Amino acid sequence: MIRKHENSDSWKAGIYAIVVHLALLAGMLISFNWKAAHPVLNVTEVELWDKLPAAKPVIKEEPKPEPKPEIKEEPKPEPKPVVEEKPKPEEPKVDIELEKKKKELEQKEKLLEEKRRKDEALEKLKQEAREDELREKKAAEKAKHDEALRKLKEDMLNESGADDTKAASAANASLIGEYTEKIKAKIRGNVNKTLCGDGNPELRFEISVLPTGQLSGSPRLIKSSDNSTCDEAVERAIIASEPLPLPDEPNLKAQFKNLKLKFRPND
Amino acid sequence: MTVANDMSLFTLITGASLPVQLVMLILLITSLFSWWYIFIKVATIKRAEAESENFENAFWTGGDLNKLYEGVTAGRRKPQGMASIFEAGFKEFIRHKQQAKMEISDVMEGSRRAMRAAYNRELDDLDAHLPFLASVGSVSPYIGLFGTVWGIMNAFRGLSNVAQATLSQVAPGIAEALVATAIGLFAAIPAVIAYNRFASSVDRLSVRYESFMEEFTNILQRKS
């Protein structure tokens, strides 16, 4: 293997060879990102989820600032004059200082009690006002939701799906709509949009979701986007999105047995 | 769906199937040896060039050939390169000259043969390991490719049981398999480069030795 005249170099050369290999190994370990790029998928998921809950905070923020100014203006002017009028006529009637003091104490207690009562009344008023407002808001929101849902339903559940949803109440329908949107958002996060080209293809899938959120069977393509790679990309995204988000009520879960989803991946 | 998040180099290597791991091991060993030989050859060829340079300088300064011969043979170690050719030729020449009855042409023939033998030995030493480098350069990509093909075959065979074929199911297997090709290329590329460089260096040295032989024969002929 090694010639006689090479003996003097062999040790040095061996060490160099090992150093070269270690350097290559280190270079590979440093220069490559050996972690798979899956975090990218999760990031898109988070971004898309942000849109949905945005509807709720808007409801909570609006009622708080409005009721307070309204309530404070109305009740405060009323109670204050009442408090000041009552004690003044009573003071001059009393002669003895002790009695004065006693009465003063009593008056103070009365004042405190009255204040308490007024506060309670105030709070009741406030709460009522708040509840009224909330009720109105909720009703308005529900009306909006229902209308949006009706439109959605008309769009998405043209044929057989409409029968199922007719049976469900309006509240249930809103929940179903909400979760349908959630399911679509989750799937949308997993779609590889580059596979769907530049246009705005539309495709429809029918899926049946088990109560666990798992799919039963594979998604059925109802309307293709005329682009088989795009169809496959969406199908893979649907499978990758398991478990799908479902409402907690068991009777609502049954509504997702036959779910028709419409996708526009490039929206 | 199982998604392998950990794609570090070591999990890729330990996760590979046994034949692929064997291929990787073979390639790693050949790569180590080829680099070892590369460094040895760099050192020996550099030394041979330096020695022939020194010897030519000493030879052409026009000193006494007997003194030069004594200087070459006085060293403890055997003369190398051009010096060993000179030593073999001159020793043969002196030996023949001492037997006074020899014809000049026979003396020259004898010393030429001795120099040719020394030259062949020197060239053999210079050529050492070059065939190994050549075969590493040409074969190790194929060994790496074999490992890769084997690994990809495995990856796709696992895919046949799955209804929904996704890229993430084959990707780890292919990545594992491609490590074998990477190692093979890492062994092959430097081996090919080194082989070409050393071959041209050895050629140049051998031409230098041969021309020295011719010139030295002329000098001996004039001397006799």
CSV table of C-alpha atoms in Angstrom, one decimal:
chain,number,residue,atom,x,y,z
A,1,MET,CA,0.0,0.0,0.0
A,2,ILE,CA,2.7,2.4,0.9
A,3,ARG,CA,6.1,2.6,-0.7
A,4,LYS,CA,9.3,2.8,1.4
A,5,HIS,CA,10.1,6.3,0.3
A,6,GLU,CA,6.6,7.5,1.3
A,7,ASN,CA,6.9,6.4,4.9
A,8,SER,CA,8.0,9.8,6.0
A,9,ASP,CA,4.9,11.5,4.5
A,10,SER,CA,2.2,8.9,5.4
A,11,TRP,CA,1.4,10.2,8.8
A,12,LYS,CA,1.1,13.8,7.8
A,13,ALA,CA,-0.9,12.9,4.8
A,14,GLY,CA,-3.3,10.7,6.8
A,15,ILE,CA,-3.9,13.6,9.3
A,16,TYR,CA,-4.5,16.0,6.4
A,17,ALA,CA,-7.0,13.5,4.8
A,18,ILE,CA,-9.0,13.3,8.1
A,19,VAL,CA,-8.9,17.0,8.5
A,20,VAL,CA,-10.4,17.5,5.0
A,21,HIS,CA,-13.2,15.1,5.7
A,22,LEU,CA,-14.0,16.8,9.0
A,23,ALA,CA,-14.0,20.1,7.3
A,24,LEU,CA,-16.5,18.8,4.7
A,25,LEU,CA,-18.7,17.4,7.4
A,26,ALA,CA,-18.7,20.6,9.3
A,27,GLY,CA,-19.4,22.6,6.1
A,28,MET,CA,-22.4,20.4,5.4
A,29,LEU,CA,-23.7,20.7,8.9
A,30,ILE,CA,-23.4,24.4,9.0
A,31,SER,CA,-24.4,25.4,5.5
A,32,PHE,CA,-27.5,23.2,5.2
A,33,ASN,CA,-30.7,23.8,7.1
A,34,TRP,CA,-31.4,20.2,8.0
A,35,LYS,CA,-34.7,20.9,9.6
A,36,ALA,CA,-37.5,20.3,7.2
A,37,ALA,CA,-39.4,23.4,6.0
A,38,HIS,CA,-42.7,22.4,7.7
A,39,PRO,CA,-42.9,25.5,9.9
A,40,VAL,CA,-43.7,27.5,6.8
A,41,LEU,CA,-47.0,25.6,6.6
A,42,ASN,CA,-47.9,26.4,10.2
A,43,VAL,CA,-47.1,30.1,9.7
A,44,THR,CA,-49.6,30.4,6.8
A,45,GLU,CA,-52.2,28.6,9.0
A,46,VAL,CA,-51.8,31.1,11.7
A,47,GLU,CA,-52.1,34.0,9.4
A,48,LEU,CA,-55.3,32.8,7.9
A,49,TRP,CA,-56.8,32.0,11.3
A,50,ASP,CA,-56.4,35.6,12.3
A,51,LYS,CA,-59.1,36.6,10.0
A,52,LEU,CA,-61.9,34.6,11.5
A,53,PRO,CA,-61.9,35.6,15.2
A,54,ALA,CA,-61.6,39.2,14.1
A,55,ALA,CA,-65.4,39.3,14.0
A,56,LYS,CA,-65.8,38.7,17.7
A,57,PRO,CA,-63.5,41.3,19.2
A,58,VAL,CA,-65.3,43.9,17.2
A,59,ILE,CA,-68.5,43.1,19.0
A,60,LYS,CA,-67.0,43.2,22.4
A,61,GLU,CA,-65.1,46.5,21.9
A,62,GLU,CA,-68.0,48.5,20.6
A,63,PRO,CA,-70.6,48.1,23.4
A,64,LYS,CA,-68.3,49.1,26.2
A,65,PRO,CA,-67.5,52.7,25.3
A,66,GLU,CA,-71.0,53.5,24.2
A,67,PRO,CA,-73.2,52.5,27.3
A,68,LYS,CA,-71.0,54.3,29.9
A,69,PRO,CA,-71.3,57.8,28.7
A,70,GLU,CA,-75.1,57.5,28.1
A,71,ILE,CA,-75.8,56.1,31.6
A,72,LYS,CA,-73.6,58.5,33.4
A,73,GLU,CA,-75.3,61.5,32.0
A,74,GLU,CA,-78.8,60.4,32.8
A,75,PRO,CA,-78.8,59.3,36.4
A,76,LYS,CA,-76.2,61.5,38.0
A,77,PRO,CA,-78.1,64.8,37.8
A,78,GLU,CA,-81.2,63.1,39.3
A,79,PRO,CA,-79.9,61.7,42.5
A,80,LYS,CA,-77.6,64.6,43.6
A,81,PRO,CA,-80.3,67.2,44.1
A,82,VAL,CA,-82.4,64.6,46.0
A,83,VAL,CA,-79.6,64.0,48.5
A,84,GLU,CA,-78.9,67.7,49.2
A,85,GLU,CA,-82.5,68.7,49.6
A,86,LYS,CA,-83.5,66.2,52.3
A,87,PRO,CA,-80.8,66.9,55.0
A,88,LYS,CA,-80.9,70.7,54.9
A,89,PRO,CA,-84.5,71.2,56.3
A,90,GLU,CA,-83.8,68.7,59.2
A,91,GLU,CA,-80.7,70.4,60.6
A,92,PRO,CA,-82.2,73.6,62.0
A,93,LYS,CA,-85.0,71.7,63.9
A,94,VAL,CA,-82.6,70.1,66.4
A,95,ASP,CA,-81.5,72.0,69.5
A,96,ILE,CA,-79.3,69.8,71.6
A,97,GLU,CA,-75.8,69.2,70.4
A,98,LEU,CA,-75.9,65.5,71.3
A,99,GLU,CA,-79.0,65.1,69.3
A,100,LYS,CA,-77.4,67.0,66.6
A,101,LYS,CA,-74.4,64.8,66.6
A,102,LYS,CA,-76.7,61.7,66.7
A,103,LYS,CA,-78.8,63.0,64.0
A,104,GLU,CA,-75.7,64.0,62.0
A,105,LEU,CA,-74.5,60.4,62.4
A,106,GLU,CA,-77.8,59.1,61.4
A,107,GLN,CA,-77.9,61.4,58.5
A,108,LYS,CA,-74.5,60.3,57.4
A,109,GLU,CA,-75.7,56.7,57.6
A,110,LYS,CA,-78.8,57.6,55.7
A,111,LEU,CA,-76.7,59.4,53.2
A,112,LEU,CA,-74.4,56.4,52.8
A,113,GLU,CA,-77.4,54.1,52.6
A,114,GLU,CA,-79.0,56.3,50.0
A,115,LYS,CA,-75.8,56.5,48.1
A,116,ARG,CA,-75.6,52.7,48.2
A,117,ARG,CA,-79.2,52.4,46.9
A,118,LYS,CA,-78.5,54.9,44.2
A,119,ASP,CA,-75.3,53.1,43.2
A,120,GLU,CA,-77.2,49.9,43.0
A,121,ALA,CA,-79.9,51.6,41.0
A,122,LEU,CA,-77.3,53.1,38.8
A,123,GLU,CA,-75.6,49.7,38.2
A,124,LYS,CA,-79.0,48.1,37.5
A,125,LEU,CA,-79.7,50.8,35.0
A,126,LYS,CA,-76.2,50.4,33.5
A,127,GLN,CA,-76.6,46.7,33.3
A,128,GLU,CA,-80.0,47.0,31.7
A,129,ALA,CA,-78.7,49.5,29.3
A,130,ARG,CA,-75.8,47.3,28.5
A,131,GLU,CA,-77.9,44.2,28.1
A,132,ASP,CA,-80.3,46.1,25.9
A,133,GLU,CA,-77.5,47.3,23.7
A,134,LEU,CA,-75.9,43.9,23.6
A,135,ARG,CA,-79.2,42.3,22.8
A,136,GLU,CA,-79.7,44.8,20.0
A,137,LYS,CA,-76.2,44.3,18.7
A,138,LYS,CA,-76.5,40.5,18.9
A,139,ALA,CA,-79.7,40.6,17.1
A,140,ALA,CA,-78.2,42.8,14.4
A,141,GLU,CA,-75.2,40.6,14.2
A,142,LYS,CA,-77.4,37.5,14.0
A,143,ALA,CA,-79.4,39.1,11.3
A,144,LYS,CA,-76.3,39.9,9.4
A,145,HIS,CA,-74.9,36.5,10.0
A,146,ASP,CA,-78.1,34.8,9.0
A,147,GLU,CA,-78.2,36.8,5.8
A,148,ALA,CA,-74.6,36.0,5.0
A,149,LEU,CA,-75.2,32.4,5.8
A,150,ARG,CA,-78.3,32.3,3.6
A,151,LYS,CA,-76.2,33.7,0.8
A,152,LEU,CA,-73.4,31.2,1.5
A,153,LYS,CA,-75.9,28.4,1.7
A,154,GLU,CA,-77.4,29.4,-1.7
A,155,ASP,CA,-73.9,29.4,-3.1
A,156,MET,CA,-72.6,26.3,-1.6
A,157,LEU,CA,-75.4,24.0,-0.8
A,158,ASN,CA,-77.4,24.3,-4.0
A,159,GLU,CA,-78.9,20.8,-4.1
A,160,SER,CA,-79.0,18.2,-1.4
A,161,GLY,CA,-77.1,20.2,1.2
A,162,ALA,CA,-80.0,22.7,1.3
A,163,ASP,CA,-82.3,20.0,2.7
A,164,ASP,CA,-80.1,19.4,5.7
A,165,THR,CA,-79.6,23.0,6.6
A,166,LYS,CA,-83.3,23.8,6.2
A,167,ALA,CA,-84.0,21.5,9.1
A,168,ALA,CA,-81.4,23.1,11.3
A,169,SER,CA,-82.4,26.2,13.3
A,170,ALA,CA,-80.9,29.6,12.4
A,171,ALA,CA,-78.5,29.4,15.3
A,172,ASN,CA,-77.3,26.1,14.3
A,173,ALA,CA,-76.9,27.3,10.7
A,174,SER,CA,-74.7,30.1,11.9
A,175,LEU,CA,-72.5,27.7,13.8
A,176,ILE,CA,-72.4,25.4,10.8
A,177,GLY,CA,-71.5,28.3,8.6
A,178,GLU,CA,-68.8,29.4,11.0
A,179,TYR,CA,-67.2,26.0,11.1
A,180,THR,CA,-67.5,25.5,7.4
A,181,GLU,CA,-65.5,28.7,7.1
A,182,LYS,CA,-63.0,27.4,9.6
A,183,ILE,CA,-62.6,24.2,7.8
A,184,LYS,CA,-62.1,26.0,4.5
A,185,ALA,CA,-59.6,28.3,6.1
A,186,LYS,CA,-57.6,25.4,7.5
A,187,ILE,CA,-57.6,23.6,4.2
A,188,ARG,CA,-56.7,26.8,2.4
A,189,GLY,CA,-53.6,27.1,4.5
A,190,ASN,CA,-52.4,23.7,3.3
A,191,VAL,CA,-53.0,24.3,-0.4
A,192,ASN,CA,-49.9,24.7,-2.5
A,193,LYS,CA,-51.1,27.7,-4.5
A,194,THR,CA,-48.3,27.6,-7.0
A,195,LEU,CA,-49.8,24.5,-8.5
A,196,CYS,CA,-53.0,26.3,-9.5
A,197,GLY,CA,-51.6,28.7,-12.1
A,198,ASP,CA,-52.3,32.3,-12.5
A,199,GLY,CA,-56.0,32.4,-13.1
A,200,ASN,CA,-58.7,32.1,-10.6
A,201,PRO,CA,-59.9,28.5,-10.9
A,202,GLU,CA,-62.9,27.4,-8.9
A,203,LEU,CA,-63.3,23.8,-7.7
A,204,ARG,CA,-65.8,22.0,-5.5
A,205,PHE,CA,-65.3,19.1,-3.3
A,206,GLU,CA,-67.7,17.0,-1.3
A,207,ILE,CA,-66.3,15.6,1.9
A,208,SER,CA,-67.8,13.7,4.8
A,209,VAL,CA,-66.4,14.5,8.2
A,210,LEU,CA,-66.6,12.1,11.1
A,211,PRO,CA,-67.5,13.4,14.6
A,212,THR,CA,-63.8,13.1,15.5
A,213,GLY,CA,-62.8,15.6,12.8
A,214,GLN,CA,-61.3,12.8,10.6
A,215,LEU,CA,-62.4,12.3,7.0
A,216,SER,CA,-64.4,9.2,6.2
A,217,GLY,CA,-63.3,8.1,2.7
A,218,SER,CA,-61.5,10.4,0.3
A,219,PRO,CA,-62.8,13.8,-0.9
A,220,ARG,CA,-64.9,13.6,-4.0
A,221,LEU,CA,-64.3,16.1,-6.7
A,222,ILE,CA,-67.6,17.6,-7.9
A,223,LYS,CA,-66.4,20.4,-10.1
A,224,SER,CA,-62.9,20.4,-11.4
A,225,SER,CA,-60.8,23.4,-12.1
A,226,ASP,CA,-59.7,21.9,-15.5
A,227,ASN,CA,-56.3,21.6,-13.9
A,228,SER,CA,-55.6,18.2,-12.5
A,229,THR,CA,-52.5,19.3,-10.6
A,230,CYS,CA,-54.6,22.0,-8.9
A,231,ASP,CA,-57.3,19.5,-8.1
A,232,GLU,CA,-54.8,17.1,-6.6
A,233,ALA,CA,-53.2,19.9,-4.6
A,234,VAL,CA,-56.5,20.9,-3.0
A,235,GLU,CA,-57.3,17.2,-2.3
A,236,ARG,CA,-54.0,16.7,-0.6
A,237,ALA,CA,-54.6,19.9,1.4
A,238,ILE,CA,-57.9,18.5,2.6
A,239,ILE,CA,-56.3,15.3,3.7
A,240,ALA,CA,-53.4,17.2,5.3
A,241,SER,CA,-55.9,19.3,7.3
A,242,GLU,CA,-57.2,16.5,9.4
A,243,PRO,CA,-58.5,16.8,12.1
A,244,LEU,CA,-60.9,19.4,10.8
A,245,PRO,CA,-62.4,21.8,13.3
A,246,LEU,CA,-66.0,20.8,14.3
A,247,PRO,CA,-68.5,22.3,16.8
A,248,ASP,CA,-68.9,20.7,20.1
A,249,GLU,CA,-72.6,19.8,19.9
A,250,PRO,CA,-73.0,16.2,18.7
A,251,ASN,CA,-76.2,16.9,16.7
A,252,LEU,CA,-74.3,19.7,14.8
A,253,LYS,CA,-71.5,17.3,14.1
A,254,ALA,CA,-73.9,15.2,12.1
A,255,GLN,CA,-74.4,18.1,9.8
A,256,PHE,CA,-70.9,17.8,8.5
A,257,LYS,CA,-71.5,14.3,7.1
A,258,ASN,CA,-72.1,15.7,3.7
A,259,LEU,CA,-70.1,18.9,3.3
A,260,LYS,CA,-69.7,20.7,0.0
A,261,LEU,CA,-66.8,23.0,-0.2
A,262,LYS,CA,-66.1,25.6,-2.8
A,263,PHE,CA,-62.5,26.7,-3.3
A,264,ARG,CA,-60.9,29.5,-5.1
A,265,PRO,CA,-57.2,28.9,-4.2
A,266,ASN,CA,-56.0,32.1,-5.7
A,267,ASP,CA,-58.3,34.4,-3.9
B,1,MET,CA,-49.5,11.0,7.8
B,2,THR,CA,-46.1,10.8,9.2
B,3,VAL,CA,-44.0,13.8,8.6
B,4,ALA,CA,-40.3,13.4,9.4
B,5,ASN,CA,-39.4,16.8,10.8
B,6,ASP,CA,-35.9,15.7,11.8
B,7,MET,CA,-33.9,15.7,8.6
B,8,SER,CA,-30.4,16.1,10.2
B,9,LEU,CA,-27.5,14.4,8.5
B,10,PHE,CA,-27.2,11.8,11.1
B,11,THR,CA,-30.8,10.7,11.1
B,12,LEU,CA,-30.5,10.5,7.3
B,13,ILE,CA,-27.6,8.2,7.6
B,14,THR,CA,-28.9,6.0,10.4
B,15,GLY,CA,-32.3,5.9,8.8
B,16,ALA,CA,-31.0,4.5,5.5
B,17,SER,CA,-31.4,0.8,4.7
B,18,LEU,CA,-28.5,-1.5,5.2
B,19,PRO,CA,-27.2,-1.7,1.6
B,20,VAL,CA,-27.3,2.1,1.4
B,21,GLN,CA,-25.4,2.3,4.7
B,22,LEU,CA,-22.8,-0.2,3.4
B,23,VAL,CA,-22.4,1.8,0.2
B,24,MET,CA,-21.9,4.9,2.3
B,25,LEU,CA,-19.3,3.2,4.4
B,26,ILE,CA,-17.4,1.9,1.4
B,27,LEU,CA,-17.4,5.3,-0.2
B,28,LEU,CA,-16.2,7.0,3.1
B,29,ILE,CA,-13.3,4.6,3.3
B,30,THR,CA,-12.3,5.0,-0.4
B,31,SER,CA,-12.6,8.8,0.0
B,32,LEU,CA,-10.3,8.7,3.1
B,33,PHE,CA,-7.8,6.6,1.2
B,34,SER,CA,-7.9,8.7,-1.9
B,35,TRP,CA,-7.3,11.8,0.1
B,36,TRP,CA,-4.5,10.1,2.0
B,37,TYR,CA,-2.8,9.1,-1.3
B,38,ILE,CA,-3.4,12.6,-2.7
B,39,PHE,CA,-1.5,14.2,0.1
B,40,ILE,CA,1.3,11.5,0.0
B,41,LYS,CA,1.7,12.1,-3.8
B,42,VAL,CA,1.7,15.8,-3.4
B,43,ALA,CA,4.6,15.5,-1.0
B,44,THR,CA,6.6,12.9,-2.9
B,45,ILE,CA,6.2,14.6,-6.3
B,46,LYS,CA,7.2,17.9,-4.9
B,47,ARG,CA,10.2,16.4,-3.3
B,48,ALA,CA,11.2,14.5,-6.5
B,49,GLU,CA,11.0,17.8,-8.5
B,50,ALA,CA,13.1,19.6,-5.9
B,51,GLU,CA,15.7,16.8,-5.8
B,52,SER,CA,16.0,16.6,-9.6
B,53,GLU,CA,16.4,20.4,-9.7
B,54,ASN,CA,19.1,20.3,-7.1
B,55,PHE,CA,20.9,17.4,-8.8
B,56,GLU,CA,20.8,19.1,-12.2
B,57,ASN,CA,22.3,22.2,-10.7
B,58,ALA,CA,25.1,20.2,-9.1
B,59,PHE,CA,25.6,18.2,-12.3
B,60,TRP,CA,25.8,21.0,-14.8
B,61,THR,CA,28.1,23.3,-12.7
B,62,GLY,CA,30.8,21.2,-14.4
B,63,GLY,CA,32.5,19.6,-11.3
B,64,ASP,CA,34.3,16.3,-11.3
B,65,LEU,CA,32.0,13.4,-11.9
B,66,ASN,CA,33.9,11.2,-9.5
B,67,LYS,CA,33.4,13.7,-6.7
B,68,LEU,CA,29.7,14.0,-7.5
B,69,TYR,CA,29.4,10.2,-7.5
B,70,GLU,CA,31.0,10.1,-4.1
B,71,GLY,CA,28.8,12.8,-2.8
B,72,VAL,CA,25.7,11.0,-4.1
B,73,THR,CA,26.7,7.6,-2.6
B,74,ALA,CA,28.1,9.1,0.7
B,75,GLY,CA,24.6,9.8,2.0
B,76,ARG,CA,23.1,7.3,4.4
B,77,ARG,CA,19.9,6.9,2.4
B,78,LYS,CA,19.6,5.5,-1.0
B,79,PRO,CA,19.8,8.2,-3.8
B,80,GLN,CA,16.4,9.2,-5.2
B,81,GLY,CA,15.3,10.3,-8.6
B,82,MET,CA,17.8,11.6,-11.0
B,83,ALA,CA,20.6,11.0,-8.5
B,84,SER,CA,19.8,7.3,-8.5
B,85,ILE,CA,19.9,7.1,-12.3
B,86,PHE,CA,23.3,8.9,-12.3
B,87,GLU,CA,24.6,6.6,-9.6
B,88,ALA,CA,23.5,3.4,-11.4
B,89,GLY,CA,25.0,4.6,-14.8
B,90,PHE,CA,28.3,5.8,-13.4
B,91,LYS,CA,28.8,2.8,-11.2
B,92,GLU,CA,28.3,0.5,-14.2
B,93,PHE,CA,30.6,2.7,-16.3
B,94,ILE,CA,33.4,2.6,-13.7
B,95,ARG,CA,33.1,-1.2,-13.2
B,96,HIS,CA,33.4,-1.8,-17.0
B,97,LYS,CA,36.2,0.6,-17.3
B,98,GLN,CA,38.2,-1.3,-14.7
B,99,GLN,CA,38.0,-4.4,-16.9
B,100,ALA,CA,40.3,-2.8,-19.5
B,101,LYS,CA,39.5,-5.3,-22.3
B,102,MET,CA,35.9,-4.1,-22.8
B,103,GLU,CA,34.9,-2.3,-26.0
B,104,ILE,CA,33.6,1.2,-25.6
B,105,SER,CA,30.3,0.4,-27.2
B,106,ASP,CA,29.8,-2.4,-24.7
B,107,VAL,CA,30.6,-0.2,-21.8
B,108,MET,CA,28.1,2.4,-23.0
B,109,GLU,CA,25.5,-0.3,-23.6
B,110,GLY,CA,26.0,-1.6,-20.0
B,111,SER,CA,25.7,1.8,-18.4
B,112,ARG,CA,22.6,2.6,-20.5
B,113,ARG,CA,20.9,-0.6,-19.3
B,114,ALA,CA,21.8,0.2,-15.7
B,115,MET,CA,20.4,3.7,-16.1
B,116,ARG,CA,17.2,2.4,-17.8
B,117,ALA,CA,16.6,0.0,-14.9
B,118,ALA,CA,17.1,2.7,-12.3
B,119,TYR,CA,14.8,5.0,-14.4
B,120,ASN,CA,12.1,2.3,-14.5
B,121,ARG,CA,12.3,1.9,-10.7
B,122,GLU,CA,12.0,5.6,-10.2
B,123,LEU,CA,9.0,5.9,-12.6
B,124,ASP,CA,7.3,3.0,-10.8
B,125,ASP,CA,7.6,4.9,-7.5
B,126,LEU,CA,6.3,8.0,-9.1
B,127,ASP,CA,3.4,6.2,-10.6
B,128,ALA,CA,2.4,4.5,-7.4
B,129,HIS,CA,-1.2,5.0,-6.3
B,130,LEU,CA,-2.2,6.8,-9.5
B,131,PRO,CA,-4.2,3.8,-10.7
B,132,PHE,CA,-6.0,3.8,-7.4
B,133,LEU,CA,-6.9,7.4,-7.8
B,134,ALA,CA,-8.1,6.8,-11.4
B,135,SER,CA,-10.4,4.0,-10.4
B,136,VAL,CA,-11.8,5.9,-7.4
B,137,GLY,CA,-12.5,8.8,-9.8
B,138,SER,CA,-14.3,6.7,-12.3
B,139,VAL,CA,-16.0,4.1,-10.1
B,140,SER,CA,-17.1,5.9,-6.9
B,141,PRO,CA,-19.9,7.9,-8.6
B,142,TYR,CA,-21.3,4.6,-9.8
B,143,ILE,CA,-21.1,3.1,-6.3
B,144,GLY,CA,-22.9,6.2,-4.9
B,145,LEU,CA,-25.5,6.0,-7.7
B,146,PHE,CA,-26.1,2.4,-6.8
B,147,GLY,CA,-26.8,3.4,-3.2
B,148,THR,CA,-29.1,6.1,-4.4
B,149,VAL,CA,-31.1,3.9,-6.7
B,150,TRP,CA,-31.4,1.3,-4.0
B,151,GLY,CA,-32.7,3.9,-1.5
B,152,ILE,CA,-35.1,5.4,-4.0
B,153,MET,CA,-36.4,1.9,-4.9
B,154,ASN,CA,-37.2,1.4,-1.2
B,155,ALA,CA,-38.8,4.8,-0.9
B,156,PHE,CA,-41.2,4.1,-3.8
B,157,ARG,CA,-41.9,0.6,-2.7
B,158,GLY,CA,-43.2,2.0,0.6
B,159,LEU,CA,-45.4,4.3,-1.4
B,160,SER,CA,-47.2,1.6,-3.1
B,161,ASN,CA,-49.3,0.7,0.0
B,162,VAL,CA,-50.6,4.2,0.4
B,163,ALA,CA,-53.7,5.4,-1.4
B,164,GLN,CA,-52.7,9.1,-1.2
B,165,ALA,CA,-49.2,9.5,-2.5
B,166,THR,CA,-47.7,12.7,-1.2
B,167,LEU,CA,-44.2,14.1,-1.6
B,168,SER,CA,-43.6,14.1,2.1
B,169,GLN,CA,-43.9,10.3,2.2
B,170,VAL,CA,-41.0,9.8,-0.3
B,171,ALA,CA,-39.0,12.9,0.4
B,172,PRO,CA,-37.1,11.5,3.5
B,173,GLY,CA,-36.2,8.3,1.6
B,174,ILE,CA,-34.9,10.1,-1.4
B,175,ALA,CA,-32.9,12.5,0.8
B,176,GLU,CA,-31.3,9.5,2.5
B,177,ALA,CA,-30.5,7.9,-0.8
B,178,LEU,CA,-29.0,11.1,-2.2
B,179,VAL,CA,-26.5,11.2,0.6
B,180,ALA,CA,-24.8,8.2,-1.0
B,181,THR,CA,-24.4,10.0,-4.3
B,182,ALA,CA,-23.1,13.1,-2.5
B,183,ILE,CA,-20.4,11.0,-0.8
B,184,GLY,CA,-19.5,9.3,-4.0
B,185,LEU,CA,-19.1,12.6,-5.8
B,186,PHE,CA,-17.0,13.9,-3.0
B,187,ALA,CA,-14.7,11.0,-3.3
B,188,ALA,CA,-14.6,11.1,-7.1
B,189,ILE,CA,-14.0,14.8,-7.9
B,190,PRO,CA,-10.8,15.3,-6.0
B,191,ALA,CA,-9.5,11.9,-7.2
B,192,VAL,CA,-10.0,12.8,-10.8
B,193,ILE,CA,-8.4,16.2,-10.5
B,194,ALA,CA,-5.5,14.8,-8.5
B,195,TYR,CA,-5.0,12.0,-11.0
B,196,ASN,CA,-4.8,14.4,-13.9
B,197,ARG,CA,-2.4,16.7,-12.1
B,198,PHE,CA,-0.1,13.9,-10.9
B,199,ALA,CA,-0.1,12.2,-14.3
B,200,SER,CA,1.1,15.3,-16.0
B,201,SER,CA,3.7,15.9,-13.2
B,202,VAL,CA,5.0,12.4,-13.5
B,203,ASP,CA,5.1,12.7,-17.3
B,204,ARG,CA,7.2,15.9,-17.0
B,205,LEU,CA,9.5,14.3,-14.5
B,206,SER,CA,10.0,11.2,-16.7
B,207,VAL,CA,10.8,13.3,-19.7
B,208,ARG,CA,13.3,15.2,-17.6
B,209,TYR,CA,14.9,11.9,-16.4
B,210,GLU,CA,15.1,10.6,-20.0
B,211,SER,CA,16.8,13.7,-21.4
B,212,PHE,CA,19.2,13.5,-18.5
B,213,MET,CA,20.0,9.9,-19.4
B,214,GLU,CA,20.8,10.8,-23.0
B,215,GLU,CA,22.9,13.8,-22.0
B,216,PHE,CA,24.8,11.7,-19.4
B,217,THR,CA,25.4,9.0,-22.0
B,218,ASN,CA,27.0,11.5,-24.3
B,219,ILE,CA,29.2,12.8,-21.5
B,220,LEU,CA,30.3,9.2,-20.6
B,221,GLN,CA,31.1,8.5,-24.2
B,222,ARG,CA,33.3,11.6,-24.4
B,223,LYS,CA,35.0,10.6,-21.2
B,224,SER,CA,35.9,7.1,-22.3
